[in-house]
Coordinates of C-alpha atoms in Angstrom, one line a residue:
Chain X
M12 CA -167.6 173.4 -9.1
L13 CA -168.7 175.3 -6.0
A14 CA -165.1 175.3 -4.8
F15 CA -164.0 176.6 -8.2
Q16 CA -166.6 179.4 -8.0
S17 CA -165.2 180.3 -4.6
G18 CA -161.8 180.8 -6.1
D19 CA -160.2 177.4 -5.7
E20 CA -158.3 177.1 -9.1
S21 CA -157.2 173.5 -8.3
A22 CA -160.9 172.6 -8.4
F23 CA -161.0 173.5 -12.0
A24 CA -158.1 171.0 -12.7
E25 CA -160.2 168.4 -10.9
I26 CA -163.2 169.2 -13.1
V27 CA -161.0 168.7 -16.2
R28 CA -159.6 165.4 -15.0
R29 CA -163.1 164.0 -14.1
F30 CA -164.9 165.0 -17.3
Q31 CA -162.2 165.0 -19.9
G32 CA -162.9 161.4 -20.9
R33 CA -166.6 162.0 -21.4
I34 CA -166.2 165.3 -23.2
V35 CA -163.5 164.1 -25.6
S36 CA -165.5 161.0 -26.4
L37 CA -168.7 163.0 -27.0
A38 CA -166.7 165.4 -29.2
Y39 CA -165.1 162.5 -31.1
R40 CA -168.3 160.6 -31.7
Y41 CA -170.0 163.8 -32.8
L42 CA -167.3 165.2 -35.0
G43 CA -165.4 162.0 -36.2
S44 CA -162.0 163.6 -35.9
S45 CA -159.5 163.1 -33.1
A46 CA -157.8 166.5 -33.6
D47 CA -161.2 168.3 -33.8
A48 CA -162.4 166.4 -30.8
E49 CA -159.6 167.5 -28.5
D50 CA -159.8 171.1 -29.8
L51 CA -163.6 171.1 -29.2
A52 CA -163.2 169.5 -25.8
Q53 CA -160.6 172.1 -24.8
E54 CA -162.9 174.9 -25.9
V55 CA -165.7 173.3 -23.7
F56 CA -163.5 173.4 -20.6
L57 CA -162.4 177.0 -21.4
R58 CA -166.0 178.0 -21.6
V59 CA -166.6 176.4 -18.2
Y60 CA -163.6 178.3 -16.9
R61 CA -165.0 181.6 -18.3
A62 CA -168.6 181.0 -17.3
K63 CA -168.0 179.7 -13.7
D64 CA -170.0 182.6 -12.2
K65 CA -173.0 181.6 -14.4
Y66 CA -173.3 178.1 -12.9
E67 CA -176.3 177.8 -10.6
R68 CA -176.1 175.5 -7.7
S69 CA -179.6 174.1 -8.4
A70 CA -178.4 172.6 -11.7
R71 CA -176.6 169.4 -12.0
F72 CA -173.0 170.1 -13.1
S73 CA -173.0 167.2 -15.6
T74 CA -176.1 168.6 -17.3
W75 CA -174.5 172.1 -17.4
I76 CA -171.2 170.9 -18.9
Y77 CA -173.1 168.7 -21.4
R78 CA -175.1 171.7 -22.4
I79 CA -172.0 173.7 -23.0
A80 CA -170.5 170.8 -25.0
S81 CA -173.7 170.4 -27.0
N82 CA -173.8 174.1 -28.0
A83 CA -170.1 174.1 -28.8
S84 CA -170.5 171.0 -31.0
L85 CA -173.4 172.5 -32.9
N86 CA -171.5 175.8 -33.4
H87 CA -168.5 173.8 -34.6
I88 CA -170.5 172.0 -37.2
R89 CA -172.1 175.1 -38.4
G90 CA -168.8 176.9 -38.6
R91 CA -167.3 174.0 -40.5
K92 CA -170.1 174.3 -43.1
V93 CA -169.4 178.0 -43.6
R94 CA -165.7 177.5 -43.9
R95 CA -166.1 174.7 -46.5
R96 CA -168.0 177.2 -48.7
V97 CA -169.9 174.4 -50.4
S98 CA -171.0 175.7 -53.8
A99 CA -173.4 172.8 -54.6
E100 CA -176.7 172.9 -52.8
M101 CA -176.6 170.8 -49.6
P102 CA -178.8 167.7 -49.7
T103 CA -181.6 167.9 -47.2
G104 CA -183.3 165.2 -45.2
H105 CA -187.0 164.6 -44.9
D106 CA -187.3 167.3 -42.2
G107 CA -185.4 169.9 -44.3
E108 CA -182.3 169.8 -42.2
E109 CA -179.0 169.8 -44.1
L110 CA -177.1 166.5 -44.4
S111 CA -173.3 166.4 -44.4
I112 CA -171.7 165.8 -47.8
F113 CA -170.4 162.3 -48.5
E114 CA -166.8 163.0 -49.5
D115 CA -165.4 159.6 -50.0
A116 CA -167.1 157.5 -52.6
E117 CA -165.3 154.3 -51.9
A118 CA -167.6 152.8 -49.2
P119 CA -167.5 149.1 -48.4
Q120 CA -170.3 147.2 -50.0
P121 CA -173.0 145.5 -47.8
H122 CA -172.4 142.1 -49.2
D123 CA -168.7 142.0 -48.2
A124 CA -167.7 140.7 -44.8
L125 CA -166.4 143.7 -42.9
E126 CA -163.3 144.0 -40.8
K127 CA -163.6 145.8 -37.5
D128 CA -162.1 149.1 -38.9
E129 CA -164.4 149.0 -41.9
L130 CA -167.4 148.5 -39.5
A131 CA -166.3 151.6 -37.6
E132 CA -166.0 153.5 -40.9
V133 CA -169.5 152.5 -41.9
L134 CA -170.9 153.6 -38.6
R135 CA -168.9 156.8 -38.7
R136 CA -170.4 157.6 -42.1
I137 CA -173.9 156.9 -41.0
I138 CA -173.6 159.1 -38.0
D139 CA -172.0 161.9 -40.0
E140 CA -174.9 161.8 -42.4
L141 CA -177.4 162.5 -39.7
P142 CA -178.7 166.1 -39.4
E143 CA -176.7 167.9 -36.7
R144 CA -179.4 167.8 -33.9
Q145 CA -180.3 164.2 -34.6
R146 CA -176.6 163.4 -34.4
L147 CA -176.2 165.1 -31.1
A148 CA -179.3 163.5 -29.6
I149 CA -178.0 160.0 -30.6
V150 CA -174.5 160.6 -29.2
L151 CA -176.0 161.8 -25.9
N152 CA -178.4 158.9 -25.7
K153 CA -176.4 156.0 -27.0
Y154 CA -172.9 156.9 -25.9
E155 CA -173.3 159.2 -22.9
D156 CA -176.3 157.2 -21.6
L157 CA -178.4 160.3 -21.0
S158 CA -182.1 159.7 -20.4
Y159 CA -184.7 161.5 -22.6
E160 CA -185.2 164.0 -19.8
E161 CA -181.5 164.7 -19.4
I162 CA -181.2 165.2 -23.2
A163 CA -184.1 167.6 -23.1
Q164 CA -182.3 169.6 -20.4
T165 CA -179.0 169.5 -22.2
M166 CA -180.3 170.5 -25.6
E167 CA -182.9 172.8 -24.1
L168 CA -185.7 171.1 -25.9
S169 CA -189.1 169.6 -24.9
M170 CA -189.4 165.9 -24.2
M171 CA -191.6 165.6 -27.3
A172 CA -188.9 167.2 -29.5
V173 CA -186.3 164.9 -28.0
K174 CA -188.4 161.8 -28.8
S175 CA -189.0 163.0 -32.3
L176 CA -185.3 163.7 -32.9
L177 CA -184.2 160.3 -31.5
T178 CA -186.9 158.4 -33.4
R179 CA -185.9 160.0 -36.7
A180 CA -182.3 159.4 -36.0
R181 CA -182.9 155.7 -35.1
V182 CA -185.0 155.1 -38.1
N183 CA -182.4 156.8 -40.4
I184 CA -179.7 154.6 -38.9
K185 CA -181.8 151.5 -39.2
E186 CA -182.6 152.1 -42.8
K187 CA -178.9 152.5 -43.6
L188 CA -177.8 149.5 -41.7
V189 CA -180.6 147.1 -43.0
P190 CA -178.6 146.1 -46.1
Y191 CA -175.6 145.2 -43.8
L192 CA -177.8 143.4 -41.3
Q193 CA -179.6 141.4 -44.0
S194 CA -176.4 140.4 -45.8
G195 CA -174.7 139.3 -42.6
A196 CA -171.8 141.6 -43.2
F197 CA -171.7 142.3 -39.5
D198 CA -171.3 139.4 -37.3
A199 CA -174.0 139.2 -34.7
Chain O
M5 CA -203.3 141.8 -37.9
S6 CA -203.9 144.6 -35.4
S7 CA -204.8 147.9 -36.8
N8 CA -203.5 149.8 -33.7
H9 CA -199.8 149.6 -34.4
P10 CA -197.6 151.6 -32.1
T11 CA -195.9 154.6 -33.6
A12 CA -192.2 154.6 -34.4
E13 CA -191.7 156.9 -31.5
D14 CA -193.3 154.4 -29.1
L15 CA -191.3 151.6 -30.5
V16 CA -188.0 153.5 -30.0
A17 CA -189.0 154.8 -26.6
H18 CA -190.0 151.2 -25.6
L19 CA -186.6 149.9 -26.6
D20 CA -185.0 152.7 -24.6
G21 CA -187.2 152.0 -21.5
E22 CA -188.7 155.4 -21.7
L23 CA -192.4 154.6 -21.9
A24 CA -194.7 154.8 -18.9
A25 CA -195.3 151.4 -17.4
E26 CA -198.9 151.0 -18.6
V27 CA -198.1 152.1 -22.1
A28 CA -195.0 149.9 -22.2
T29 CA -197.1 146.9 -21.3
G30 CA -199.5 147.5 -24.2
V31 CA -196.7 148.0 -26.7
A32 CA -194.9 144.9 -25.5
A33 CA -198.0 142.8 -25.9
H34 CA -198.6 144.2 -29.4
V35 CA -195.1 143.6 -30.6
T36 CA -195.3 140.0 -29.4
A37 CA -198.5 139.4 -31.4
C38 CA -197.7 141.5 -34.5
D39 CA -195.1 140.1 -37.0
T40 CA -194.6 143.5 -38.7
C41 CA -194.0 145.4 -35.5
R42 CA -191.8 142.7 -34.1
H43 CA -189.7 142.7 -37.2
E44 CA -189.4 146.5 -37.1
T45 CA -188.5 146.3 -33.4
D46 CA -185.8 143.7 -34.1
L47 CA -184.2 145.9 -36.8
L48 CA -184.3 148.9 -34.5
R49 CA -182.7 146.9 -31.7
A50 CA -180.1 145.4 -33.9
S51 CA -179.1 148.7 -35.5
A52 CA -178.9 150.3 -32.1
A53 CA -176.7 147.5 -30.8
L54 CA -174.3 148.0 -33.7
L55 CA -173.9 151.7 -32.9
S56 CA -172.1 150.7 -29.7
R57 CA -169.3 149.3 -31.8
L58 CA -168.2 152.8 -32.8
P59 CA -165.0 153.1 -30.7
A60 CA -164.5 155.7 -28.1
R61 CA -161.6 158.1 -28.0
Q62 CA -159.5 158.7 -24.9
P63 CA -157.9 162.1 -24.4
S64 CA -154.2 162.4 -25.0
S65 CA -151.9 162.1 -22.0
D66 CA -151.2 165.9 -21.9
F67 CA -154.8 167.0 -22.5
T68 CA -155.3 168.2 -18.9
Q69 CA -152.1 170.2 -18.9
R70 CA -152.9 171.8 -22.2
V71 CA -156.3 172.9 -20.9
L72 CA -154.9 174.3 -17.7
A73 CA -152.2 176.1 -19.6
A74 CA -154.8 177.7 -21.9
A75 CA -156.9 178.7 -18.9
R76 CA -153.9 180.2 -17.2
E77 CA -153.0 182.1 -20.3
E78 CA -156.6 183.5 -20.5
S79 CA -156.7 184.6 -17.0
A80 CA -153.3 186.3 -17.4
A81 CA -154.4 188.2 -20.5
P82 CA -155.6 191.8 -20.2
R83 CA -159.3 191.9 -19.6
G84 CA -161.8 193.2 -22.2
L85 CA -161.1 193.5 -25.9
L86 CA -157.5 192.1 -25.8
R87 CA -158.7 188.7 -24.7
F88 CA -160.0 188.2 -28.3
P89 CA -157.6 187.0 -31.1
R90 CA -156.1 190.0 -32.9
P91 CA -157.3 189.0 -36.4
L92 CA -160.8 188.6 -35.0
L93 CA -160.7 192.0 -33.4
Q94 CA -159.4 193.6 -36.6
A95 CA -162.1 192.0 -38.7
A96 CA -164.8 193.0 -36.2
A97 CA -163.5 196.5 -36.1
A98 CA -163.5 196.7 -39.9
L99 CA -167.1 195.5 -40.0
L100 CA -168.2 198.0 -37.4
I101 CA -166.3 200.9 -39.1
A102 CA -167.9 199.9 -42.4
A103 CA -171.3 200.0 -40.6
A104 CA -170.5 203.3 -39.0
G105 CA -169.4 204.7 -42.3
F106 CA -172.7 203.6 -43.9
A107 CA -174.7 205.1 -41.1
A108 CA -172.8 208.4 -41.4
W109 CA -173.3 208.4 -45.1
S110 CA -177.0 207.8 -44.7
L111 CA -177.1 210.9 -42.4
R112 CA -176.2 213.2 -45.3
G113 CA -178.9 215.7 -45.9
A114 CA -180.0 217.2 -49.3
N115 CA -177.7 220.1 -48.6
D116 CA -174.5 220.5 -46.6
A117 CA -175.5 223.7 -44.9
P118 CA -174.6 223.9 -41.2
I119 CA -177.4 222.9 -38.9
T120 CA -178.3 225.8 -36.8
P121 CA -180.5 225.4 -33.7
G122 CA -183.5 227.7 -34.1
G123 CA -182.9 231.2 -32.8
D124 CA -180.3 230.8 -30.0
E125 CA -177.3 232.9 -30.6
T126 CA -175.2 231.1 -27.9
A127 CA -175.8 227.6 -29.3
V128 CA -172.9 225.7 -30.9
V129 CA -173.2 225.5 -34.6
L130 CA -172.1 222.2 -36.1
T131 CA -171.3 221.6 -39.7
Q132 CA -172.7 218.5 -41.4
E133 CA -169.2 217.0 -41.3
E134 CA -169.0 217.5 -37.6
E135 CA -172.4 215.9 -37.1
E136 CA -171.2 212.9 -39.1
A137 CA -168.0 212.6 -37.1
I138 CA -169.9 212.6 -33.9
A139 CA -172.3 210.0 -35.2
R140 CA -169.3 207.8 -36.2
E141 CA -167.8 208.2 -32.7
M142 CA -171.0 207.3 -31.0
L143 CA -171.4 204.2 -33.2
L144 CA -167.9 203.1 -32.5
L145 CA -168.3 203.6 -28.8
G146 CA -171.4 201.5 -28.9
A147 CA -169.6 198.9 -31.0
L148 CA -166.7 198.8 -28.5
E149 CA -169.2 198.2 -25.7
F150 CA -170.7 195.4 -27.7
L151 CA -167.3 193.8 -28.2
E152 CA -166.6 194.0 -24.5
D153 CA -169.7 191.9 -23.8
A154 CA -169.8 189.7 -26.8
E155 CA -168.8 186.0 -26.7
T156 CA -166.3 184.8 -29.1
D157 CA -168.9 182.9 -31.2
E158 CA -170.8 186.1 -31.7
L159 CA -167.7 187.7 -33.0
K160 CA -167.1 184.8 -35.4
L161 CA -170.6 185.3 -36.8
L162 CA -169.7 189.0 -37.3
V163 CA -166.6 188.1 -39.2
E164 CA -168.7 185.8 -41.5
D165 CA -171.0 188.8 -42.1
L166 CA -168.0 190.7 -43.4
D167 CA -168.2 188.6 -46.5
V168 CA -171.8 189.6 -47.0
L169 CA -170.9 193.3 -46.6
D170 CA -168.1 193.0 -49.1
A171 CA -170.4 191.4 -51.6
L172 CA -173.0 194.2 -51.0
A173 CA -170.3 196.8 -51.5
A174 CA -169.1 195.2 -54.7
E175 CA -172.6 195.3 -56.1
D176 CA -173.3 198.9 -55.2
P177 CA -170.7 201.0 -53.5
D178 CA -173.1 204.0 -53.3
P179 CA -176.6 202.8 -52.6
R180 CA -178.0 206.2 -53.5
S181 CA -176.6 206.1 -57.0
G182 CA -179.8 204.7 -58.2
G183 CA -177.9 202.3 -60.4

């Protein structure tokens, strides 16, 4: 990144190669769409390109790029909600945050043995139903292996707020998966 | 059964290895001894383990090239306003012109007599129309400066606000009508 700041354009290409896997995966797990994930990931790297002069040497680059990716992800979700122009009132969770709308009513039932793709679909739905910040915290913690402190720096929240977000997300996920766990639909 | 159950936050943090050592020891001991908390912990652990089965997504083979091409295109584009997509610029300009028009309209006085600075025969006398035109120009200049500095996302929010302005205009094109 320092080389890029100094004018070495090839350094930017190296940044993209090193981080594309993580950023595309983060975007995919957060948004659930391959096409959206690559669009979002491209936007993240373009923001890095535009904002290179704003990067401070004292900050870890991975934290900085994750922060850009987090902000872009949240903006994307909020923009998606505006574009949908949902007329019905959005359902809210216990903390008042909006939940995504369940568009496909044909979900596999917990008592059925699930194929691998069906399992992924169930997990995808559960993650999509999380409020946007809980979803982001879970993706950063479970899939990007960020510590609570790193998540706090990335999302620019306090440690207490991160713990609260992750706890609510994990409890939400557990409650939705309990029927599947108890029925044995998922092999151990 | 113990009455000092750990909170859900402590159980989750304990599973994630994020508790301070002395607190972790206490939570672990409680979970071992308490059937309710052990059951809750087992469910949290099992559900978290299942999450890892959500597949990852690798970037397409040409992803790097597409990003670099987009970055080159950006750096080759004229600096300033023209780096924004044309429809976005047009929408933002329409919004700001509407705002400028409203501001100019709100500057109308009770009468349209020229405003004359008190007593100075050499002072320039401006009509109300000229005053309004200058106000519009100043608003637009300020708006253009804002566009120069704004990030794309801010402009997108402005575009969304256009719908709000349209709705307001449809309700009452002349706010002074008293209707």
